Tab-separated table of C-alpha atoms and ligand atoms in Angstrom:
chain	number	residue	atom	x	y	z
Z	404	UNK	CA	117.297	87.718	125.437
Z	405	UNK	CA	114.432	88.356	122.895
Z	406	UNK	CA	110.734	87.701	124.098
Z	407	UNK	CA	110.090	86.365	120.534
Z	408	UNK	CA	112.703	85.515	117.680
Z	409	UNK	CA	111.009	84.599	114.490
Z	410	UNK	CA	113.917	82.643	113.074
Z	411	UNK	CA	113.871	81.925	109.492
Z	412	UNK	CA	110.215	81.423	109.217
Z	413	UNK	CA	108.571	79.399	105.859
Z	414	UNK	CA	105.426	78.396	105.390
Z	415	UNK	CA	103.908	77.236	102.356
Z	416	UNK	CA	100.217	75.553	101.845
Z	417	UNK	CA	100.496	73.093	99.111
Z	418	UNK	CA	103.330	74.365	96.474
Z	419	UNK	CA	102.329	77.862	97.631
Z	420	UNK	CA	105.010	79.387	99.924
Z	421	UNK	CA	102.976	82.090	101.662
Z	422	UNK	CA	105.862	82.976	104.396
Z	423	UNK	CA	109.444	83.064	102.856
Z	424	UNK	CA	112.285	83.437	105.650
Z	425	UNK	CA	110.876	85.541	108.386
Z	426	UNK	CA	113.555	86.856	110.931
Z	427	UNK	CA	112.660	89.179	113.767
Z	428	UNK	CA	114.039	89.303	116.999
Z	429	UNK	CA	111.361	91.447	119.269
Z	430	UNK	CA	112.408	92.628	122.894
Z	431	UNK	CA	110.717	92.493	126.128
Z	432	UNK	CA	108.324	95.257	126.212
Z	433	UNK	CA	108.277	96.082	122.106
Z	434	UNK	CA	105.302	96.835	120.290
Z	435	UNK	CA	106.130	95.622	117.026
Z	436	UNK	CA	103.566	96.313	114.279
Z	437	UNK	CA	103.480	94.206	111.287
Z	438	UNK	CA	101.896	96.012	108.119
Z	439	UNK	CA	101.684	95.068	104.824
Z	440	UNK	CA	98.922	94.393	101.342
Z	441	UNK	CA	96.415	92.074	102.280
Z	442	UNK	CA	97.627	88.367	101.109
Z	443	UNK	CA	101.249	89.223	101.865
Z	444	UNK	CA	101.173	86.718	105.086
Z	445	UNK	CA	100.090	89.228	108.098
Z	446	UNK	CA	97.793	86.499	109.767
Z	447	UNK	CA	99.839	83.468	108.561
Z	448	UNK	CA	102.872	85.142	110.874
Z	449	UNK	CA	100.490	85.492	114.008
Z	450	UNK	CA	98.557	82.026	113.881
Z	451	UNK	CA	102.063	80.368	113.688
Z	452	UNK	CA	103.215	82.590	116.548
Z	453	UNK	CA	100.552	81.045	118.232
Z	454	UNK	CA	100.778	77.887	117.381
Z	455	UNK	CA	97.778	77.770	115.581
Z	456	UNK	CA	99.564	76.883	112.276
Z	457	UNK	CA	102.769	74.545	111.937
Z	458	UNK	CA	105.260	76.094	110.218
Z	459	UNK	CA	107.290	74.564	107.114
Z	460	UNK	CA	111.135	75.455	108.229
Z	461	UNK	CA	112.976	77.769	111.000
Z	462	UNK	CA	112.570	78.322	114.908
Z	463	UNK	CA	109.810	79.762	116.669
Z	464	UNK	CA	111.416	80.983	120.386
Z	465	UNK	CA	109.442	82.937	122.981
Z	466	UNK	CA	111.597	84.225	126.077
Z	467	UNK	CA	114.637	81.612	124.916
Z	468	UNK	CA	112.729	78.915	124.558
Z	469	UNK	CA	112.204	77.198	121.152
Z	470	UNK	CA	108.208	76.311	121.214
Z	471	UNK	CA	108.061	75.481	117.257
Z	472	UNK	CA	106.211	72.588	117.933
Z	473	UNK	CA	104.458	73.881	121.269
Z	474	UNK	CA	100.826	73.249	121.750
Z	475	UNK	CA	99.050	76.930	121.654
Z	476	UNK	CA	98.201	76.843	125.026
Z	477	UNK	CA	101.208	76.577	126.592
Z	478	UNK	CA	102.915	79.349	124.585
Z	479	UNK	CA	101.721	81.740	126.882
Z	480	UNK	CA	99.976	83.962	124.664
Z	481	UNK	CA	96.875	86.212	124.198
Z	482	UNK	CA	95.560	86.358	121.092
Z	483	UNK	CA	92.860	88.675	119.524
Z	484	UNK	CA	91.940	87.911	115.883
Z	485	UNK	CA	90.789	89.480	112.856
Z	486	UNK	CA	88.014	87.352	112.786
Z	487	UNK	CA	87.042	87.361	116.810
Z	488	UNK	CA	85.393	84.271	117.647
Z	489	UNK	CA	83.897	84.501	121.260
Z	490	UNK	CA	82.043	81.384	123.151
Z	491	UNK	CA	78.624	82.109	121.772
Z	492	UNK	CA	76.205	80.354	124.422
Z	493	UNK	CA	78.272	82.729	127.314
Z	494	UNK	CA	77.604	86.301	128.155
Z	495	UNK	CA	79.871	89.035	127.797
Z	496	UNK	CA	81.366	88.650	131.524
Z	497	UNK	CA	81.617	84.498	130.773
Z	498	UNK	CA	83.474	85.308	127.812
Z	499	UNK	CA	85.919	87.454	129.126
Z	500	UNK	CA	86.459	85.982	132.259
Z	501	UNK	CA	86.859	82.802	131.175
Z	502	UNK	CA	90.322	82.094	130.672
Z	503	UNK	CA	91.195	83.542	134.079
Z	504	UNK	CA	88.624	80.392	135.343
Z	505	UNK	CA	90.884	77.983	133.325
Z	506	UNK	CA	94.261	79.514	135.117
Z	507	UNK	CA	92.342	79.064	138.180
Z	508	UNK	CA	92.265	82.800	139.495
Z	509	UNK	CA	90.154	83.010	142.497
Z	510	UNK	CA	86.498	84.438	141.947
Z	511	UNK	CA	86.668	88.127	143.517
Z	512	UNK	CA	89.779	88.680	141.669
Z	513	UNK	CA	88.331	87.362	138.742
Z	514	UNK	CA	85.201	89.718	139.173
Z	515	UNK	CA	87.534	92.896	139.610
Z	516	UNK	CA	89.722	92.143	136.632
Z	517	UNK	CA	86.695	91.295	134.550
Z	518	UNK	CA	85.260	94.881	135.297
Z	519	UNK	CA	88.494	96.841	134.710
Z	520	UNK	CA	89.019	95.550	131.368
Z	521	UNK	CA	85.190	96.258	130.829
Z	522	UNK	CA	85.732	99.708	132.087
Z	523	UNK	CA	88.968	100.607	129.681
Z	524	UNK	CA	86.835	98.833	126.552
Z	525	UNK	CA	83.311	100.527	127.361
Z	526	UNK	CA	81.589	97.825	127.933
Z	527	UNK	CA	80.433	97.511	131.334
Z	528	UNK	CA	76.584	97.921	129.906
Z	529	UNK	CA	77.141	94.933	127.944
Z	530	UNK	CA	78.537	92.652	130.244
Z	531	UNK	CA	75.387	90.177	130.423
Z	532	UNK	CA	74.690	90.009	126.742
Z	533	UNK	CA	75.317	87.515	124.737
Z	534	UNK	CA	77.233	87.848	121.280
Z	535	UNK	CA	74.773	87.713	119.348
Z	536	UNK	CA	73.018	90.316	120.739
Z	537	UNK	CA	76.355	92.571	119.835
Z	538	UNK	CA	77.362	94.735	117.060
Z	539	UNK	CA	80.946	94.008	115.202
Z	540	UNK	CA	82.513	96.629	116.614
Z	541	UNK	CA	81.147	95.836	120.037
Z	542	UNK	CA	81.734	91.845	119.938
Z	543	UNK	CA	85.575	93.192	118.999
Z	544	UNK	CA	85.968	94.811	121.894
Z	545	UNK	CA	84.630	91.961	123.908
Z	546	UNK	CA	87.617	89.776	121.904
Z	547	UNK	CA	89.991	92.412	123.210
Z	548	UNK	CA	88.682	92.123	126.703
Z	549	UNK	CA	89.346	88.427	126.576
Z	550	UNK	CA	92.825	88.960	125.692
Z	551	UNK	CA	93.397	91.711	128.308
Z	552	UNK	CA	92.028	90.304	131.065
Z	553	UNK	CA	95.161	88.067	131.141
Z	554	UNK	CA	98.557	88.564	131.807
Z	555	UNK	CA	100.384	86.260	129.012
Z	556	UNK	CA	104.029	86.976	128.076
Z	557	UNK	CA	102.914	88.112	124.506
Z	558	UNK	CA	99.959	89.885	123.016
Z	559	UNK	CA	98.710	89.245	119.689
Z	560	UNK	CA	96.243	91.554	118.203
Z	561	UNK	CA	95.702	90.869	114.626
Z	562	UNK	CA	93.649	94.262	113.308
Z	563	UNK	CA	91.867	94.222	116.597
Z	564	UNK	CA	90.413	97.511	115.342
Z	565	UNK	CA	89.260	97.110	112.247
Z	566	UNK	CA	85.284	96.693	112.763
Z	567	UNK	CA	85.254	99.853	114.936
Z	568	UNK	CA	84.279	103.314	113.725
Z	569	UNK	CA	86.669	106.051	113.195
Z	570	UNK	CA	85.807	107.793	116.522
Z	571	UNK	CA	85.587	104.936	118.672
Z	572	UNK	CA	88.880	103.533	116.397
Z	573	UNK	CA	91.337	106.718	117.387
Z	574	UNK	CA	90.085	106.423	121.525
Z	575	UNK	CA	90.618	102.539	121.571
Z	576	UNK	CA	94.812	103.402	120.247
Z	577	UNK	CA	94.878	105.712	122.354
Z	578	UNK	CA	93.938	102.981	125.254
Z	579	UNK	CA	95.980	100.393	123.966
Z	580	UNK	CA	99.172	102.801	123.395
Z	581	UNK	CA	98.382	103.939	127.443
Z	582	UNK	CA	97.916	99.974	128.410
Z	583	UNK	CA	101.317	99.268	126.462
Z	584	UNK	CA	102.961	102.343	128.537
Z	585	UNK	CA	101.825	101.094	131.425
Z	586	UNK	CA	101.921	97.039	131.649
Z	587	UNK	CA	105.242	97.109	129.374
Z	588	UNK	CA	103.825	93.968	127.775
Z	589	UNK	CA	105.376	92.853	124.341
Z	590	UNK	CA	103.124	93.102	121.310
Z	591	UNK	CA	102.953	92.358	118.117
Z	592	UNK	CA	100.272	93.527	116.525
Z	593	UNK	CA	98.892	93.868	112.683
Z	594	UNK	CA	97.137	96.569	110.838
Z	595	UNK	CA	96.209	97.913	107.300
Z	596	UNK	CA	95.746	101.390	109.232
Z	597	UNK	CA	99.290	103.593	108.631
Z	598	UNK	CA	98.155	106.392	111.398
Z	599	UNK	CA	98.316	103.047	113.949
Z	600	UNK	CA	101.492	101.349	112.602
Z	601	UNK	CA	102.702	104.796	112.939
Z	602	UNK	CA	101.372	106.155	116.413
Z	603	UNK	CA	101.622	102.644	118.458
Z	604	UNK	CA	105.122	101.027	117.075
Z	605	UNK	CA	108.113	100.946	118.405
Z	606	UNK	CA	109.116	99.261	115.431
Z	607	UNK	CA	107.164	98.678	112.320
Z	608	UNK	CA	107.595	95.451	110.424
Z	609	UNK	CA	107.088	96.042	106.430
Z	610	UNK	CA	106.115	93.066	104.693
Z	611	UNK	CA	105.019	91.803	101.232
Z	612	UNK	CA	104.526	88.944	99.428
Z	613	UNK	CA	105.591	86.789	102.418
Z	614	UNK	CA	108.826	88.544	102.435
Z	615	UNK	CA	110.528	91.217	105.509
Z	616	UNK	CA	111.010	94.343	103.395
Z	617	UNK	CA	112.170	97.005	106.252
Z	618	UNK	CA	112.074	96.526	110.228
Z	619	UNK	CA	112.598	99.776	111.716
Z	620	UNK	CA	111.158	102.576	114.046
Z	621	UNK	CA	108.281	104.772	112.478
Z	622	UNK	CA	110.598	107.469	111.752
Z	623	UNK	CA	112.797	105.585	110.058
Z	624	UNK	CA	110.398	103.501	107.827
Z	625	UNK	CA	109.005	107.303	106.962
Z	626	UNK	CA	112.625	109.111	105.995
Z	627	UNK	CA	114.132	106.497	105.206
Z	628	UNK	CA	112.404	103.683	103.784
Z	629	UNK	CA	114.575	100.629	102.391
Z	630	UNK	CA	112.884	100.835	98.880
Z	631	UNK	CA	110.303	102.145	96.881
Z	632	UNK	CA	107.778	99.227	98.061
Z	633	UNK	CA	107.911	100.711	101.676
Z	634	UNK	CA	107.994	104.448	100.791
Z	635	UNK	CA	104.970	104.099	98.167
Z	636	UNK	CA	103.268	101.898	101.585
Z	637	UNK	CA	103.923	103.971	104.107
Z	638	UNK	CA	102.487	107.702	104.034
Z	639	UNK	CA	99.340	109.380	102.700
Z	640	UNK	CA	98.999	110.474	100.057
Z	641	UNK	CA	102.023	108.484	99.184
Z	642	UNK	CA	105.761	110.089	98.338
Z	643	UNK	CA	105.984	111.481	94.917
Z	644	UNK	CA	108.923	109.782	93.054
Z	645	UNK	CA	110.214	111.421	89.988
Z	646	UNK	CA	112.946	110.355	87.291
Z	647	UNK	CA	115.540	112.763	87.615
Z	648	UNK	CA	119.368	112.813	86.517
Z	649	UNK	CA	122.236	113.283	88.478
Z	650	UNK	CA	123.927	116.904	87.272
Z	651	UNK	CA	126.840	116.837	89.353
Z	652	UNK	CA	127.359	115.926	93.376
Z	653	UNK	CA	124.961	119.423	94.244
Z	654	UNK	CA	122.613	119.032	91.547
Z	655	UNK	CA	119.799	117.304	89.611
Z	656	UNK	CA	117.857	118.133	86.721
Z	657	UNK	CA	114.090	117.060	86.305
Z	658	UNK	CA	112.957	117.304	82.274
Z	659	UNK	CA	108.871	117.575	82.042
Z	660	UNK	CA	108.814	118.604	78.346
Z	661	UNK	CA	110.878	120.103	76.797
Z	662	UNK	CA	112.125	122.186	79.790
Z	663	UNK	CA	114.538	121.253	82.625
Z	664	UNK	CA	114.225	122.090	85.910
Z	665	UNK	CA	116.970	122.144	88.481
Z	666	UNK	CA	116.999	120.928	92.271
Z	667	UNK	CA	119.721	120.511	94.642
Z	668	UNK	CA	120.866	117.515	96.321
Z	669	UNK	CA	120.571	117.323	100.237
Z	670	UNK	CA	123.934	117.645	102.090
Z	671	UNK	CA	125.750	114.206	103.085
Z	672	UNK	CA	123.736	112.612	100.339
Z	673	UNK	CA	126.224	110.844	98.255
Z	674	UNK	CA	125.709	110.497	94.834
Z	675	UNK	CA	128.534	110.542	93.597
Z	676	UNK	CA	128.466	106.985	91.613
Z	677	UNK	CA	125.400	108.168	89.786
Z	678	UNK	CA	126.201	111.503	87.585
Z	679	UNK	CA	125.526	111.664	84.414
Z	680	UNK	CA	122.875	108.743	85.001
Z	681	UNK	CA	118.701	108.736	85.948
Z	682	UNK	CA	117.736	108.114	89.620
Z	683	UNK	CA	114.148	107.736	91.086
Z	684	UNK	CA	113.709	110.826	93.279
Z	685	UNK	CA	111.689	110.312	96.524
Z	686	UNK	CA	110.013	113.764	98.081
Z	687	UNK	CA	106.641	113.392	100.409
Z	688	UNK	CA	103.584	115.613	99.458
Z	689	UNK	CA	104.717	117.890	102.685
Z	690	UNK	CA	108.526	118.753	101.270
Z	691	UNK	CA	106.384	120.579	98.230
Z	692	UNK	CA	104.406	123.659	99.551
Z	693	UNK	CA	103.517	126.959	99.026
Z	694	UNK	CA	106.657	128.900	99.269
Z	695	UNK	CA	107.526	130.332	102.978
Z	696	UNK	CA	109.684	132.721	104.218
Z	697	UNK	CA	111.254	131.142	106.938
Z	698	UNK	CA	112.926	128.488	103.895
Z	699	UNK	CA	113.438	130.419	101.298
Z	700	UNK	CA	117.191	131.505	100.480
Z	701	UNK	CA	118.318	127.832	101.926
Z	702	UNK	CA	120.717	126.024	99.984
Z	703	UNK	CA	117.877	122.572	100.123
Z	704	UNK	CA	115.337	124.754	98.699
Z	705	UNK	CA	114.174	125.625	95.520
Z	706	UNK	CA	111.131	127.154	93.487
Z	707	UNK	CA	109.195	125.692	90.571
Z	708	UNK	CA	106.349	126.445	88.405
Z	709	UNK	CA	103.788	123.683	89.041
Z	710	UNK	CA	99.789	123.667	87.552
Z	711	UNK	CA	97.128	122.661	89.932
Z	712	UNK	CA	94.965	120.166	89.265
Z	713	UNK	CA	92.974	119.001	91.787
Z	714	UNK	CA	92.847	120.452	95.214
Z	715	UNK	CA	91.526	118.781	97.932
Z	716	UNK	CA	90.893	121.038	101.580
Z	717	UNK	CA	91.332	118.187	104.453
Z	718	UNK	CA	91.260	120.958	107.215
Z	719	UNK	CA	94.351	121.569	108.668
Z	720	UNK	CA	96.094	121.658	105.504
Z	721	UNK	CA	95.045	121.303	101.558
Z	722	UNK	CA	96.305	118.378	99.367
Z	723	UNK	CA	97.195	120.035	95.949
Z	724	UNK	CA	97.436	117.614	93.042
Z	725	UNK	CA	100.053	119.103	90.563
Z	726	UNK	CA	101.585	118.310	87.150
Z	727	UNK	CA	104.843	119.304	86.139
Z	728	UNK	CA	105.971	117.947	82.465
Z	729	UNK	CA	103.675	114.430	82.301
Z	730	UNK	CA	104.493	113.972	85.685
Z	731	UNK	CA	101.637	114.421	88.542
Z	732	UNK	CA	102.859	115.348	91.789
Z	733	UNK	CA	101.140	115.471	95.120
Z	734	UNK	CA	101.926	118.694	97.108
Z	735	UNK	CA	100.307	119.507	101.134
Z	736	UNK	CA	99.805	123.303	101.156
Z	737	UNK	CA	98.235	126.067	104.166
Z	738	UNK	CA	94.509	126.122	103.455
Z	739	UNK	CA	95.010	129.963	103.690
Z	740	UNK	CA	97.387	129.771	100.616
Z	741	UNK	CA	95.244	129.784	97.296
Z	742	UNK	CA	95.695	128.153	94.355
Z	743	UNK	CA	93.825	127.860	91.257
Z	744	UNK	CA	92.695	124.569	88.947
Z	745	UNK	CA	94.155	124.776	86.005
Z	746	UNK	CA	96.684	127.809	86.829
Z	747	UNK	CA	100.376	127.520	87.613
Z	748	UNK	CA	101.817	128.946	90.710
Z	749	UNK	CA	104.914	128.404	92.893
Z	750	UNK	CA	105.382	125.991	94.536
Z	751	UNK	CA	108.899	125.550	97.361
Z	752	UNK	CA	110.252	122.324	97.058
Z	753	UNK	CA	112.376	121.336	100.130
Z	754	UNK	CA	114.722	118.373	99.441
Z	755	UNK	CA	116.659	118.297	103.172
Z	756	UNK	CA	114.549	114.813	103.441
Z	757	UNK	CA	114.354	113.725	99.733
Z	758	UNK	CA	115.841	110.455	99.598
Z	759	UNK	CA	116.919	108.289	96.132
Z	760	UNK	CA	116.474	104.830	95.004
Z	761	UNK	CA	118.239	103.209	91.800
Z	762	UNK	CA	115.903	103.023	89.136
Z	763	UNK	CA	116.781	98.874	88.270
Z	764	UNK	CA	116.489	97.600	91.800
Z	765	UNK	CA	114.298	100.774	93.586
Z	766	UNK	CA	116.248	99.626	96.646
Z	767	UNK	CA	117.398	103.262	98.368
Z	768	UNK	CA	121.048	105.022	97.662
Y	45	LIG	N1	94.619	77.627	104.833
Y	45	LIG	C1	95.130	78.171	103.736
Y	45	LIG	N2	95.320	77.441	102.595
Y	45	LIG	C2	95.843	77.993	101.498
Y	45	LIG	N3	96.221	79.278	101.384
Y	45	LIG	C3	96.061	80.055	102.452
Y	45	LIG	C4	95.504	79.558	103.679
Y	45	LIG	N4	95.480	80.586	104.564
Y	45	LIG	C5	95.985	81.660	103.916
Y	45	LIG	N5	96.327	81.350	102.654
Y	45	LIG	C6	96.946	82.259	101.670
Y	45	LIG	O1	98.132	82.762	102.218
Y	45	LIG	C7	98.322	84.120	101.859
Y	45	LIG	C8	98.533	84.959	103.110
Y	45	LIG	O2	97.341	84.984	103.860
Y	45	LIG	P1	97.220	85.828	105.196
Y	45	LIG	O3	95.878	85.568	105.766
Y	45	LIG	O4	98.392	85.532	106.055
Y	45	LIG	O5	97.306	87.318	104.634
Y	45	LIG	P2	97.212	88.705	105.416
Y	45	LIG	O6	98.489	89.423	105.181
Y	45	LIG	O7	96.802	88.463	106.817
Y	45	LIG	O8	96.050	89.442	104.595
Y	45	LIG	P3	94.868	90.409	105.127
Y	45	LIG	O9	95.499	91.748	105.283
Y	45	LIG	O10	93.902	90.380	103.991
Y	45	LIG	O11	94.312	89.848	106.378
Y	45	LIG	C9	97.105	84.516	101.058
Y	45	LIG	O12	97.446	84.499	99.707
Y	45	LIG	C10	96.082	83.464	101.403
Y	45	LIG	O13	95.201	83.265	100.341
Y	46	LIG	MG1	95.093	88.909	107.903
């Protein structure tokens, strides 16, 4: 049995249908992460999780049972917001301990919890503050110990990181990925951040426009993603897609100019319905590098002539912005490997993981 189905989900404010058919079915112990383009319905999905919006049409079930029309409070749920509000007249410690006073937990127990969840957020110094003697990032965490401190069925975080700093951003995924591993609570939780979707999912929901575009584990969503929305979404810089034709079942040709340049076709990629016709070719910035030994001479592989634009050094490897024909392509090189603005040079492109989507619909072949 799921621990949440989402069953047909609509939800529109006025004539304006912001959620349009919403089905997920999340197991016991998932970490689903919902991602999308702000607007597309993120929060909309969460507060009527939670009961804190009715829904238009479908089911809402949680662990079998069908609490559509269940007050919040007895859905059995944890919820940290985007926009955190904490009880602003308690200190830190009232605040967090305070729904563990409603559900009547004894005091020393309370205490202990309380100071755990204080420990894992780094905020035991803060505990007899009161909010708004916080900063964003630190009244966020205080949200999160709220939520922690209890035990519901379901966690909702909705960008529960988002007013942190980069530093203190990266340690508190690491601590919720380690509190996931380790309670085996089911969560669904939103971001705009792609390095979280990617690091904490089990599954990533895609969504936009109030519409499911691709449920699916990271990897998946990355190699494979359903259609051009989700692989332009999902990666950074983004894939490269380039209008290429279908030669024959081995080969494509790309024309930048007046030149055309060839590329093979992955293995047990079928394109068979499409020769002789244009195709959107898919190929992430790391598939187009400086050319290196240990590829070259595969059948996937292949060498063009690219000029550099732009090049940008990000440490462990250099983002090269290329043109080839009126096309601009980005390309992830070896900081070691030079290239020069304005020059052309070779680059390898390896199409094992290029993946096509038809140019009318941009859903995937
Ligand atoms: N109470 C409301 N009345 C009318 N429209 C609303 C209301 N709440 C949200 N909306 C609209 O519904 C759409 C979805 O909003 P929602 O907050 O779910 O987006 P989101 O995906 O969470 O975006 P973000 O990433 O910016 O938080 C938006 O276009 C928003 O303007
Ligand atoms: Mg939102």
């Amino acid at each position: 049995m799921a621990a949440l189905s989402i069953e047909n989900v609509k939800k529109s404010y006025g004539s304006t249908q912001v959620l349009k058919g919403i089905n997920i079915a999340i197991e016991k112990g998932e970490f689903l992460v919902l991602i999308g383009p702000s607007g597309c319905g993120k929060s909309t999905m969460m507060n009527s999780i939670a009961g804190l919006e009715s829904i238009t049409e479908g089911r809402i079930l949680i662990g079998g049972d069908d609490v559509t029309h269940a007050n919040p409070k007895d859905r059995d749920i944890a919820m940290v917001f985007q926009s955190y509000a904490l009880y602003p007249n308690m200190t830190v410690r009232g605040n967090i301990s305070f729904g563990l006073e409603v559900r009547k937990m004894p005091k020393p127990e309370r205490e202990k919890q309380v100071l755990k969840v204080a420990q894992l957020l780094q905020i035991e110094h803060l505990l007899e503050r009161k909010p708004a003697q916080l900063s964003g990032g630190q009244r966020q965490r205080v949200a999160m110990g709220r939520a922690l401190a209890r035990e519901p069925k379901i966690y909702l975080f909705d960008e529960p990181l988002s007013n942190l700093d980069a530093k203190l951003r990266v340690e508190m995924r690491a601590e919720i990925k380690k509190l996931h591993q380790r309670l085996g609570t089911t969560i669904v939780y939103v971001t705009h951040d792609q390095v979280e979707a990617m690091t904490l999912a089990d599954r990533i929901a895609v969504m936009r426009d109030g519409l499911l575009q691709q449920l699916a584990s990271p990897q998946e969503i990355y190699d494979r993603p359903a259609n051009m929305f989700v692989a332009g979404f999902m990666g950074s810089p983004p894939m490269n897609f380039i209008e290429v034709t279908i030669q024959s079942s081995e080969s494509l040709t790309i024309s930048a100019g007046d030149q055309q340049h060839q590329l093979p076709i992955p293995q047990g990629y079928d394109l068979s319905n499409y020769i002789g016709k244009s195709v959107i070719l898919g190929i992430r910035p790391e598939m187009i590098t400086e050319p290196v030994q240990h590829k070259a001479g595969l059948p996937e592989v292949s060498i063009l002539q690219l000029k550099t634009l732009l090049t940008e050094a990000m440490g462990a490897d250099t983002m090269v912005l290329t043109q080839l024909g009126d096309k601009e392509l980005n390309c992830r090189i070896n900081p070691s490997h030079g290239v020069q603005i304005n020059q052309y040079s070779e680059f390898m492109f390896d199409m094992s993981k290029a993946v096509f989507f038809d140019p009318q619909t941009e859903v995937l072949i």
